[in-house]
Amino acid sequence: MKLGSFLLKRLLLSIFVIFGLSIVIFIIARVVPGDPARMALGPRAPEEVVQRLRQEMYLDKPLPEQYFYWIRGVLSGDFGRSLVTKRAVSEDIKEFLPATMELAIFAGILMAIFAVLLGTLAARYKDTWVDSLIRTLSYFGVAIPAFVAAIIFMLLFGYYWPILPVLGRLSPGISYPIRITGLLTLDSLIQGNFVAFWDALKHLILPSVALSLGALFQEARITRSSMVDNMRKDFLSAERGYGIPERVIMFKYLLKPSLIPTVSMMGLDFASLFANAFLVETIFNWPGISRYGISAMMHKDLSVISAVIIVFGAIFVVVNIIVDIIVAFLDPRVRLSTSRGI
Amino acid sequence: MKTSKFVRFLRNGLFLVLVVSLVLILSCAGYTQQEVKVIRHTDSWPCYLDPAVGSDYASSIALCNLYDSLVFPNPDGSVKPWLAKSWEISGDGLTYTFELVPGAKFHNGDELTADDVVFSLERIMTIGEGYGYLFTTSVEGAKALEKYKVQFTLKKTFGPFLGALVRLYILDKNQVMANLQKEGPYGEFGDYGKGWLVTHDAGSGPYKVKEMKTEEYLLMEKFNDYWAGWENKDAPQYVKEIGTTEAITVRTLISRGELEITDQWQTSENLAAIDQIPNTEVSSLFEGSVLNIMLNTKKPPTDCIQFRKALAYCIDYQQIINKIFPGSRPSGSIASSTPGYNPNLKPYTLDLAKAEGELKQSPYYGKLDQYPFELYWVSEVPDEEKIALMVQANAAKLGIKVNIVKIPWLSMIDNLAKPETTPNGAIIFVSPHYAEAGSMLESRYHSRSCGTWEQGEWLQDPEIDAMIEDAIITIDQKERFQKYYAIQEKIAELSPTLWILEQAVKQAHRSDYVVFPAVEDVKQGKLCNPVMGYNFYYRDFKVTSEKAQPPYTPFKP
């Protein structure tokens, strides 16, 4: 019940955060130079056509009035129309968000598994060659941006050793599964279409690995240092004294509390994957929302810019709430403080 | 001791992960062979399928393959009968009557009639986007006289009207009307079918839309019942327009045999690397695009004609071509590939003595340090910075100080909106809107285009305006071209622009199994089609997949 009220409080606060974000991004998008209507229609479009588009977009109204019309539309699920794709922005988001979601989920899974695995390995074999190897790899992993990793992977597995697909979400000739969630792997699995599932999975490998690497190694380092810190704690000596097997100590008593900083960081990193994916999406021609958002900025597609930022903001908020819940599960002190209403 | 623990750890989980990863990777190989004639071509996105919306490069390629127009463009700028088998022009040049070919079918089997032509014209004029401007200013309207006879009435004579008609793509009225969305800005026509045409076509062209994945690709399929027939037995059965121009992606795709033709936006370094791949050929086409440094004639020191001429003589055009845009060629105000170009005009060349002579006549001579030349380049086109630096180096020899400013495209557009915010020099590519010099002259130098990104000169010369207007209403092509020549001479005298080069549209293609007609024409010394998109009219391409050398990845439709 106390956790429930804590979550309710977080949700209410989140509404204010997103509302504030909507105002900021609405203003920033409109002070960037360039007339979006003229840009969309080209220099030779008749002035009356440009004026009609300005009116449709309420660009002829004062800024507060424009915001009113926009937020009224957003609250009824209408984000306006895209000047680039010429479709309803909500329709575009429905199409592009699942693509990035699928990419980010796979990258997140890789991140979670390998960050904990490598971090644990490095801590367990601290100051041995295993630790040194993982730490060295981590330096490279953290230093190499996702798009550089994407280029390297494309060169390795697309160019020199062409064993993985490098373009889009499905190969030509493979029919798309009927849309349920928009996540191709999940949809094809639900429908028992294993050919599409396998093909979609292969398409995910390179972009998701490239996207996950930086965060993965950063979290591996955090896991390691957190575990190494905790190794020196008295409670572990006591547990060893009780004769508890080393494996149980490692996974039950050492890993669990050591994961708290990793999980907090993982939440932020996972949400950041959505925003950071745009170059990876560009390189692999992945039809995701991140690339869509950047393209909108290049074309001053106001409705899309605002909508995409709001979606990203909402993702950050939701992920942070989930992280809070996980941390509360892992750390009894947090549970206690929330139950006391602190 | 540590090693044994490590081995136990591997047993507990890591080994499993490694095995799964290995199985995943090993099973990734293997594509089944299938002989399908296909052209896979990368290009910039967006790609619009609606003839009343699209006008960029990718859209122009799609439109000319999905739709038909009344006339078809020839490489010399003239047109040949197409959906219209013949036409008559009234004595006053205001009425055009077209006789349509009977039996032409749309992709859904509907017959193409005069009603569809009238509908397509009214639709593009009402929406006013894309190529609509070609008709809104000159056409009064059209009416169907008979099932296969349609008459256009013009507001005023428009010499290049037949040339402009290549951009009037005919849609199936019934199909569009059946797919209207009621809500929209066009009254009883709702959205005029714009929503549906984002992912579908309503045309009669040699190819039809099989699949459109926005921001990803457009897959077109050969229309077997095409009214003009298929004499070319090796024409591609499928065409895939892939929405990427990313260098590493394009290079990887062509090296894997998953791409037949690259886009035109690759850097010279990437094209050179692609050229090393066996059976790949890099080629140049000229479609009328000119790289300009637009000089603001309303701002000192570029308001002085002698100063502008001094700049024109102090640029090493050949070095820019050799170092930055290999394959391109010198240009004047009109590219030599554009019909109506004046062949008697010689482009400026580097001549520092002449530059100094001109500069000495300028009132700014002797006080050049007080009047720096502000040169803007577009940050999205890195090659422009190299040009700016080369101009700066050469201008320094004359004592002209060049301040180079990097600016995003959106800001450049904003700056060019007013004479006081327009820089002394702006580096910008411009292409003609239709394949005639008149298009370029009007969009570049008529006062109407001041304030748009197509004219940073603010020339505002009433004499030139009158000359352009007079040329454009001239119906006789020879006479019209003579008038274009005179305008070009007049503009060259005023030297409002530094015409750096005529851009070579460069792309790579697989030469072992693809015959690219425009490239073959250029090799034989013939002209390629100056109308944007028509060099990618896939009905004329030949694909012999059985001749493909490895690496080749067959296409599975």
Tab-separated table of N, CA, C and O in Angstrom, chain A residues 37-135:
chain	number	residue	atom	x	y	z
A	37	ALA	N	6.449	25.416	-43.238
A	37	ALA	CA	5.493	25.242	-44.340
A	37	ALA	C	6.197	25.440	-45.680
A	37	ALA	O	6.030	24.654	-46.613
A	38	ARG	N	7.006	26.480	-45.769
A	38	ARG	CA	7.733	26.752	-47.013
A	38	ARG	C	8.747	25.640	-47.290
A	38	ARG	O	8.924	25.202	-48.429
A	39	MET	N	9.396	25.181	-46.225
A	39	MET	CA	10.373	24.103	-46.414
A	39	MET	C	9.714	22.840	-46.930
A	39	MET	O	10.252	22.139	-47.777
A	40	ALA	N	8.516	22.552	-46.416
A	40	ALA	CA	7.834	21.318	-46.812
A	40	ALA	C	7.349	21.401	-48.251
A	40	ALA	O	7.347	20.405	-48.969
A	41	LEU	N	6.968	22.579	-48.678
A	41	LEU	CA	6.346	22.704	-49.998
A	41	LEU	C	7.312	23.144	-51.088
A	41	LEU	O	6.969	23.114	-52.267
A	42	GLY	N	8.495	23.605	-50.696
A	42	GLY	CA	9.480	23.998	-51.700
A	42	GLY	C	9.371	25.453	-52.086
A	42	GLY	O	8.336	26.092	-51.847
A	43	PRO	N	10.443	26.003	-52.690
A	43	PRO	CA	10.485	27.438	-52.969
A	43	PRO	C	9.496	27.893	-54.019
A	43	PRO	O	9.149	29.062	-54.089
A	44	ARG	N	9.008	26.979	-54.884
A	44	ARG	CA	8.134	27.394	-55.979
A	44	ARG	C	6.657	27.189	-55.695
A	44	ARG	O	5.826	27.500	-56.544
A	45	ALA	N	6.332	26.632	-54.540
A	45	ALA	CA	4.900	26.420	-54.235
A	45	ALA	C	4.206	27.768	-54.132
A	45	ALA	O	4.756	28.714	-53.555
A	46	PRO	N	2.993	27.900	-54.700
A	46	PRO	CA	2.279	29.186	-54.635
A	46	PRO	C	2.075	29.618	-53.178
A	46	PRO	O	1.860	28.784	-52.297
A	47	GLU	N	2.124	30.936	-52.962
A	47	GLU	CA	2.040	31.474	-51.614
A	47	GLU	C	0.739	31.057	-50.924
A	47	GLU	O	0.720	30.782	-49.722
A	48	GLU	N	-0.368	30.968	-51.700
A	48	GLU	CA	-1.647	30.619	-51.059
A	48	GLU	C	-1.625	29.182	-50.524
A	48	GLU	O	-2.241	28.883	-49.508
A	49	VAL	N	-0.877	28.315	-51.209
A	49	VAL	CA	-0.767	26.927	-50.738
A	49	VAL	C	0.044	26.895	-49.444
A	49	VAL	O	-0.305	26.200	-48.483
A	50	VAL	N	1.126	27.681	-49.424
A	50	VAL	CA	1.973	27.747	-48.222
A	50	VAL	C	1.156	28.325	-47.064
A	50	VAL	O	1.205	27.820	-45.935
A	51	GLN	N	0.380	29.359	-47.383
A	51	GLN	CA	-0.432	29.997	-46.349
A	51	GLN	C	-1.479	29.028	-45.803
A	51	GLN	O	-1.722	28.981	-44.601
A	52	ARG	N	-2.037	28.215	-46.698
A	52	ARG	CA	-3.041	27.226	-46.262
A	52	ARG	C	-2.410	26.234	-45.277
A	52	ARG	O	-3.000	25.903	-44.256
A	53	LEU	N	-1.187	25.814	-45.586
A	53	LEU	CA	-0.509	24.876	-44.682
A	53	LEU	C	-0.194	25.542	-43.347
A	53	LEU	O	-0.334	24.932	-42.285
A	54	ARG	N	0.227	26.815	-43.411
A	54	ARG	CA	0.507	27.544	-42.157
A	54	ARG	C	-0.743	27.581	-41.285
A	54	ARG	O	-0.675	27.391	-40.079
A	55	GLN	N	-1.885	27.835	-41.951
A	55	GLN	CA	-3.143	27.893	-41.188
A	55	GLN	C	-3.497	26.523	-40.608
A	55	GLN	O	-3.909	26.419	-39.466
A	56	GLU	N	-3.297	25.479	-41.434
A	56	GLU	CA	-3.581	24.121	-40.947
A	56	GLU	C	-2.748	23.800	-39.721
A	56	GLU	O	-3.195	23.114	-38.807
A	57	MET	N	-1.510	24.319	-39.701
A	57	MET	CA	-0.600	24.041	-38.576
A	57	MET	C	-0.698	25.108	-37.484
A	57	MET	O	0.077	25.075	-36.543
A	58	TYR	N	-1.604	26.047	-37.637
A	58	TYR	CA	-1.798	27.161	-36.687
A	58	TYR	C	-0.547	28.033	-36.558
A	58	TYR	O	-0.338	28.688	-35.552
A	59	LEU	N	0.304	28.041	-37.586
A	59	LEU	CA	1.531	28.838	-37.499
A	59	LEU	C	1.248	30.333	-37.617
A	59	LEU	O	2.125	31.150	-37.338
A	60	ASP	N	0.043	30.662	-38.048
A	60	ASP	CA	-0.326	32.076	-38.157
A	60	ASP	C	-0.847	32.617	-36.821
A	60	ASP	O	-1.183	33.789	-36.720
A	61	LYS	N	-0.907	31.772	-35.795
A	61	LYS	CA	-1.421	32.188	-34.482
A	61	LYS	C	-0.251	32.484	-33.535
A	61	LYS	O	0.868	32.022	-33.763
A	62	PRO	N	-0.502	33.248	-32.462
A	62	PRO	CA	0.557	33.479	-31.464
A	62	PRO	C	0.985	32.155	-30.803
A	62	PRO	O	0.191	31.211	-30.752
A	63	LEU	N	2.201	32.141	-30.267
A	63	LEU	CA	2.783	30.908	-29.724
A	63	LEU	C	1.908	30.239	-28.649
A	63	LEU	O	1.691	29.018	-28.714
A	64	PRO	N	1.367	31.002	-27.663
A	64	PRO	CA	0.545	30.333	-26.647
A	64	PRO	C	-0.689	29.659	-27.252
A	64	PRO	O	-1.077	28.565	-26.848
A	65	GLU	N	-1.264	30.321	-28.275
A	65	GLU	CA	-2.442	29.742	-28.918
A	65	GLU	C	-2.066	28.467	-29.689
A	65	GLU	O	-2.783	27.473	-29.671
A	66	GLN	N	-0.884	28.551	-30.343
A	66	GLN	CA	-0.400	27.363	-31.049
A	66	GLN	C	-0.251	26.208	-30.073
A	66	GLN	O	-0.618	25.059	-30.358
A	67	TYR	N	0.308	26.498	-28.897
A	67	TYR	CA	0.526	25.447	-27.896
A	67	TYR	C	-0.810	24.866	-27.437
A	67	TYR	O	-0.955	23.648	-27.286
A	68	PHE	N	-1.781	25.737	-27.262
A	68	PHE	CA	-3.108	25.287	-26.822
A	68	PHE	C	-3.681	24.282	-27.828
A	68	PHE	O	-4.150	23.207	-27.456
A	69	TYR	N	-3.639	24.645	-29.124
A	69	TYR	CA	-4.188	23.747	-30.144
A	69	TYR	C	-3.421	22.431	-30.171
A	69	TYR	O	-3.987	21.356	-30.319
A	70	TRP	N	-2.108	22.549	-29.995
A	70	TRP	CA	-1.273	21.342	-30.065
A	70	TRP	C	-1.557	20.421	-28.886
A	70	TRP	O	-1.792	19.224	-29.069
A	71	ILE	N	-1.569	20.982	-27.674
A	71	ILE	CA	-1.746	20.137	-26.481
A	71	ILE	C	-3.163	19.567	-26.454
A	71	ILE	O	-3.376	18.429	-26.017
A	72	ARG	N	-4.124	20.325	-26.989
A	72	ARG	CA	-5.502	19.806	-27.072
A	72	ARG	C	-5.532	18.577	-27.989
A	72	ARG	O	-6.156	17.566	-27.671
A	73	GLY	N	-4.808	18.677	-29.099
A	73	GLY	CA	-4.729	17.527	-30.011
A	73	GLY	C	-4.044	16.343	-29.352
A	73	GLY	O	-4.510	15.210	-29.433
A	74	VAL	N	-2.921	16.628	-28.667
A	74	VAL	CA	-2.148	15.552	-28.034
A	74	VAL	C	-3.010	14.818	-27.013
A	74	VAL	O	-3.001	13.582	-26.941
A	75	LEU	N	-3.769	15.567	-26.221
A	75	LEU	CA	-4.601	14.940	-25.190
A	75	LEU	C	-5.688	14.056	-25.789
A	75	LEU	O	-6.165	13.130	-25.145
A	76	SER	N	-6.043	14.341	-27.049
A	76	SER	CA	-7.030	13.463	-27.691
A	76	SER	C	-6.336	12.464	-28.630
A	76	SER	O	-6.970	11.848	-29.479
A	77	GLY	N	-5.022	12.329	-28.471
A	77	GLY	CA	-4.269	11.324	-29.244
A	77	GLY	C	-3.895	11.774	-30.638
A	77	GLY	O	-3.429	10.982	-31.450
A	78	ASP	N	-4.095	13.060	-30.933
A	78	ASP	CA	-3.760	13.552	-32.272
A	78	ASP	C	-2.511	14.431	-32.185
A	78	ASP	O	-2.545	15.546	-31.681
A	79	PHE	N	-1.393	13.913	-32.697
A	79	PHE	CA	-0.129	14.656	-32.657
A	79	PHE	C	0.066	15.524	-33.906
A	79	PHE	O	1.125	16.082	-34.106
A	80	GLY	N	-0.926	15.578	-34.741
A	80	GLY	CA	-0.795	16.361	-35.980
A	80	GLY	C	-0.312	15.502	-37.125
A	80	GLY	O	-0.239	14.274	-37.013
A	81	ARG	N	0.047	16.163	-38.237
A	81	ARG	CA	0.513	15.430	-39.410
A	81	ARG	C	1.986	15.714	-39.652
A	81	ARG	O	2.462	16.824	-39.397
A	82	SER	N	2.683	14.721	-40.147
A	82	SER	CA	4.099	14.900	-40.458
A	82	SER	C	4.242	15.576	-41.817
A	82	SER	O	3.578	15.183	-42.785
A	83	LEU	N	5.120	16.566	-41.873
A	83	LEU	CA	5.366	17.240	-43.153
A	83	LEU	C	6.226	16.376	-44.066
A	83	LEU	O	6.257	16.577	-45.271
A	84	VAL	N	6.938	15.419	-43.472
A	84	VAL	CA	7.846	14.594	-44.272
A	84	VAL	C	7.139	13.341	-44.774
A	84	VAL	O	7.136	13.062	-45.971
A	85	THR	N	6.526	12.592	-43.870
A	85	THR	CA	5.900	11.334	-44.316
A	85	THR	C	4.486	11.569	-44.833
A	85	THR	O	3.896	10.684	-45.445
A	86	LYS	N	3.914	12.750	-44.578
A	86	LYS	CA	2.567	13.127	-45.017
A	86	LYS	C	1.487	12.262	-44.358
A	86	LYS	O	0.414	12.060	-44.923
A	87	ARG	N	1.816	11.688	-43.230
A	87	ARG	CA	0.835	10.864	-42.519
A	87	ARG	C	0.596	11.444	-41.131
A	87	ARG	O	1.347	12.315	-40.672
A	88	ALA	N	-0.424	10.894	-40.446
A	88	ALA	CA	-0.645	11.295	-39.062
A	88	ALA	C	0.569	10.873	-38.244
A	88	ALA	O	1.076	9.755	-38.419
A	89	VAL	N	1.044	11.762	-37.371
A	89	VAL	CA	2.241	11.448	-36.580
A	89	VAL	C	1.981	10.218	-35.705
A	89	VAL	O	2.857	9.370	-35.535
A	90	SER	N	0.740	10.111	-35.193
A	90	SER	CA	0.429	8.956	-34.334
A	90	SER	C	0.582	7.652	-35.135
A	90	SER	O	1.063	6.647	-34.610
A	91	GLU	N	0.233	7.706	-36.414
A	91	GLU	CA	0.374	6.521	-37.270
A	91	GLU	C	1.858	6.185	-37.467
A	91	GLU	O	2.260	5.025	-37.421
A	92	ASP	N	2.653	7.236	-37.671
A	92	ASP	CA	4.095	7.031	-37.826
A	92	ASP	C	4.695	6.441	-36.553
A	92	ASP	O	5.507	5.514	-36.605
A	93	ILE	N	4.302	7.004	-35.420
A	93	ILE	CA	4.861	6.530	-34.145
A	93	ILE	C	4.484	5.064	-33.934
A	93	ILE	O	5.303	4.249	-33.515
A	94	LYS	N	3.238	4.753	-34.300
A	94	LYS	CA	2.777	3.369	-34.161
A	94	LYS	C	3.643	2.435	-35.011
A	94	LYS	O	3.899	1.297	-34.642
A	95	GLU	N	4.115	2.929	-36.142
A	95	GLU	CA	4.931	2.091	-37.012
A	95	GLU	C	6.399	2.065	-36.586
A	95	GLU	O	7.035	1.020	-36.599
A	96	PHE	N	6.930	3.245	-36.223
A	96	PHE	CA	8.373	3.327	-35.977
A	96	PHE	C	8.780	2.990	-34.539
A	96	PHE	O	9.888	2.516	-34.316
A	97	LEU	N	7.917	3.267	-33.575
A	97	LEU	CA	8.293	3.018	-32.172
A	97	LEU	C	8.587	1.540	-31.902
A	97	LEU	O	9.604	1.225	-31.280
A	98	PRO	N	7.718	0.603	-32.370
A	98	PRO	CA	8.025	-0.799	-32.091
A	98	PRO	C	9.380	-1.246	-32.656
A	98	PRO	O	10.052	-2.088	-32.056
A	99	ALA	N	9.778	-0.664	-33.802
A	99	ALA	CA	11.074	-1.055	-34.391
A	99	ALA	C	12.209	-0.683	-33.442
A	99	ALA	O	13.121	-1.495	-33.185
A	100	THR	N	12.158	0.531	-32.904
A	100	THR	CA	13.209	0.944	-31.973
A	100	THR	C	13.049	0.210	-30.640
A	100	THR	O	14.039	-0.147	-29.996
A	101	MET	N	11.799	-0.007	-30.256
A	101	MET	CA	11.528	-0.725	-29.011
A	101	MET	C	12.170	-2.117	-29.067
A	101	MET	O	12.840	-2.553	-28.136
A	102	GLU	N	11.969	-2.795	-30.192
A	102	GLU	CA	12.522	-4.141	-30.345
A	102	GLU	C	14.053	-4.106	-30.288
A	102	GLU	O	14.680	-4.919	-29.610
A	103	LEU	N	14.598	-3.106	-30.980
A	103	LEU	CA	16.059	-2.952	-30.982
A	103	LEU	C	16.569	-2.678	-29.572
A	103	LEU	O	17.539	-3.296	-29.107
A	104	ALA	N	15.891	-1.767	-28.877
A	104	ALA	CA	16.339	-1.389	-27.530
A	104	ALA	C	16.154	-2.539	-26.547
A	104	ALA	O	17.005	-2.754	-25.673
A	105	ILE	N	15.065	-3.298	-26.709
A	105	ILE	CA	14.842	-4.426	-25.790
A	105	ILE	C	15.950	-5.468	-25.969
A	105	ILE	O	16.522	-5.956	-24.998
A	106	PHE	N	16.262	-5.767	-27.227
A	106	PHE	CA	17.332	-6.753	-27.451
A	106	PHE	C	18.673	-6.224	-26.949
A	106	PHE	O	19.446	-6.956	-26.341
A	107	ALA	N	18.917	-4.955	-27.229
A	107	ALA	CA	20.165	-4.358	-26.729
A	107	ALA	C	20.151	-4.370	-25.203
A	107	ALA	O	21.179	-4.654	-24.566
A	108	GLY	N	18.997	-4.101	-24.616
A	108	GLY	CA	18.874	-4.095	-23.156
A	108	GLY	C	19.101	-5.470	-22.571
A	108	GLY	O	19.761	-5.614	-21.530
A	109	ILE	N	18.576	-6.486	-23.246
A	109	ILE	CA	18.777	-7.864	-22.751
A	109	ILE	C	20.266	-8.216	-22.789
A	109	ILE	O	20.834	-8.737	-21.821
A	110	LEU	N	20.889	-7.890	-23.929
A	110	LEU	CA	22.341	-8.157	-24.045
A	110	LEU	C	23.106	-7.411	-22.963
A	110	LEU	O	24.020	-7.951	-22.322
A	111	MET	N	22.686	-6.156	-22.782
A	111	MET	CA	23.335	-5.293	-21.797
A	111	MET	C	23.210	-5.916	-20.409
A	111	MET	O	24.205	-6.042	-19.678
A	112	ALA	N	22.017	-6.330	-20.044
A	112	ALA	CA	21.775	-6.851	-18.697
A	112	ALA	C	22.546	-8.152	-18.472
A	112	ALA	O	23.236	-8.316	-17.452
A	113	ILE	N	22.457	-9.067	-19.451
A	113	ILE	CA	23.109	-10.376	-19.269
A	113	ILE	C	24.625	-10.220	-19.200
A	113	ILE	O	25.281	-10.646	-18.241
A	114	PHE	N	25.173	-9.573	-20.214
A	114	PHE	CA	26.633	-9.554	-20.312
A	114	PHE	C	27.281	-8.580	-19.329
A	114	PHE	O	28.406	-8.815	-18.888
A	115	ALA	N	26.575	-7.511	-18.989
A	115	ALA	CA	27.153	-6.582	-18.002
A	115	ALA	C	27.304	-7.290	-16.665
A	115	ALA	O	28.376	-7.224	-16.026
A	116	VAL	N	26.271	-8.003	-16.251
A	116	VAL	CA	26.331	-8.702	-14.960
A	116	VAL	C	27.341	-9.845	-15.030
A	116	VAL	O	28.156	-10.035	-14.126
A	117	LEU	N	27.285	-10.555	-16.147
A	117	LEU	CA	28.188	-11.702	-16.312
A	117	LEU	C	29.655	-11.266	-16.284
A	117	LEU	O	30.478	-11.806	-15.518
A	118	LEU	N	29.975	-10.279	-17.095
A	118	LEU	CA	31.372	-9.830	-17.173
A	118	LEU	C	31.804	-9.157	-15.874
A	118	LEU	O	32.934	-9.360	-15.404
A	119	GLY	N	30.912	-8.366	-15.303
A	119	GLY	CA	31.232	-7.693	-14.045
A	119	GLY	C	31.487	-8.693	-12.936
A	119	GLY	O	32.450	-8.572	-12.164
A	120	THR	N	30.644	-9.729	-12.880
A	120	THR	CA	30.795	-10.767	-11.857
A	120	THR	C	32.090	-11.544	-12.067
A	120	THR	O	32.836	-11.813	-11.121
A	121	LEU	N	32.328	-11.873	-13.342
A	121	LEU	CA	33.568	-12.603	-13.669
A	121	LEU	C	34.795	-11.801	-13.229
A	121	LEU	O	35.718	-12.335	-12.615
A	122	ALA	N	34.778	-10.513	-13.587
A	122	ALA	CA	35.935	-9.663	-13.261
A	122	ALA	C	36.112	-9.547	-11.753
A	122	ALA	O	37.251	-9.563	-11.253
A	123	ALA	N	35.006	-9.460	-11.020
A	123	ALA	CA	35.107	-9.339	-9.556
A	123	ALA	C	35.560	-10.655	-8.939
A	123	ALA	O	36.415	-10.688	-8.047
A	124	ARG	N	34.978	-11.725	-9.471
A	124	ARG	CA	35.303	-13.054	-8.906
A	124	ARG	C	36.780	-13.369	-9.121
A	124	ARG	O	37.434	-13.948	-8.262
A	125	TYR	N	37.286	-13.013	-10.287
A	125	TYR	CA	38.694	-13.307	-10.588
A	125	TYR	C	39.516	-12.025	-10.574
A	125	TYR	O	40.335	-11.778	-11.449
A	126	LYS	N	39.231	-11.219	-9.588
A	126	LYS	CA	39.887	-9.921	-9.428
A	126	LYS	C	41.418	-10.060	-9.454
A	126	LYS	O	41.978	-10.980	-8.852
A	127	ASP	N	42.037	-9.151	-10.207
A	127	ASP	CA	43.496	-9.076	-10.330
A	127	ASP	C	44.114	-10.286	-11.042
A	127	ASP	O	45.313	-10.543	-10.904
A	128	THR	N	43.302	-11.080	-11.732
A	128	THR	CA	43.857	-12.143	-12.578
A	128	THR	C	43.758	-11.691	-14.033
A	128	THR	O	43.247	-10.596	-14.319
A	129	TRP	N	44.211	-12.546	-14.939
A	129	TRP	CA	44.150	-12.173	-16.356
A	129	TRP	C	42.710	-11.991	-16.827
A	129	TRP	O	42.429	-11.222	-17.741
A	130	VAL	N	41.768	-12.717	-16.211
A	130	VAL	CA	40.353	-12.589	-16.603
A	130	VAL	C	39.885	-11.158	-16.323
A	130	VAL	O	39.282	-10.497	-17.178
A	131	ASP	N	40.202	-10.700	-15.132
A	131	ASP	CA	39.833	-9.329	-14.730
A	131	ASP	C	40.488	-8.304	-15.663
A	131	ASP	O	39.845	-7.377	-16.150
A	132	SER	N	41.780	-8.523	-15.920
A	132	SER	CA	42.506	-7.568	-16.779
A	132	SER	C	41.901	-7.517	-18.170
A	132	SER	O	41.727	-6.440	-18.754
A	133	LEU	N	41.575	-8.702	-18.693
A	133	LEU	CA	41.000	-8.767	-20.042
A	133	LEU	C	39.657	-8.025	-20.092
A	133	LEU	O	39.422	-7.195	-20.985
A	134	ILE	N	38.828	-8.299	-19.099
A	134	ILE	CA	37.494	-7.665	-19.096
A	134	ILE	C	37.627	-6.155	-18.899
A	134	ILE	O	36.928	-5.376	-19.557
A	135	ARG	N	38.535	-5.751	-18.071
A	135	ARG	CA	38.712	-4.299	-17.849
A	135	ARG	C	39.227	-3.614	-19.116
A	135	ARG	O	38.803	-2.514	-19.470
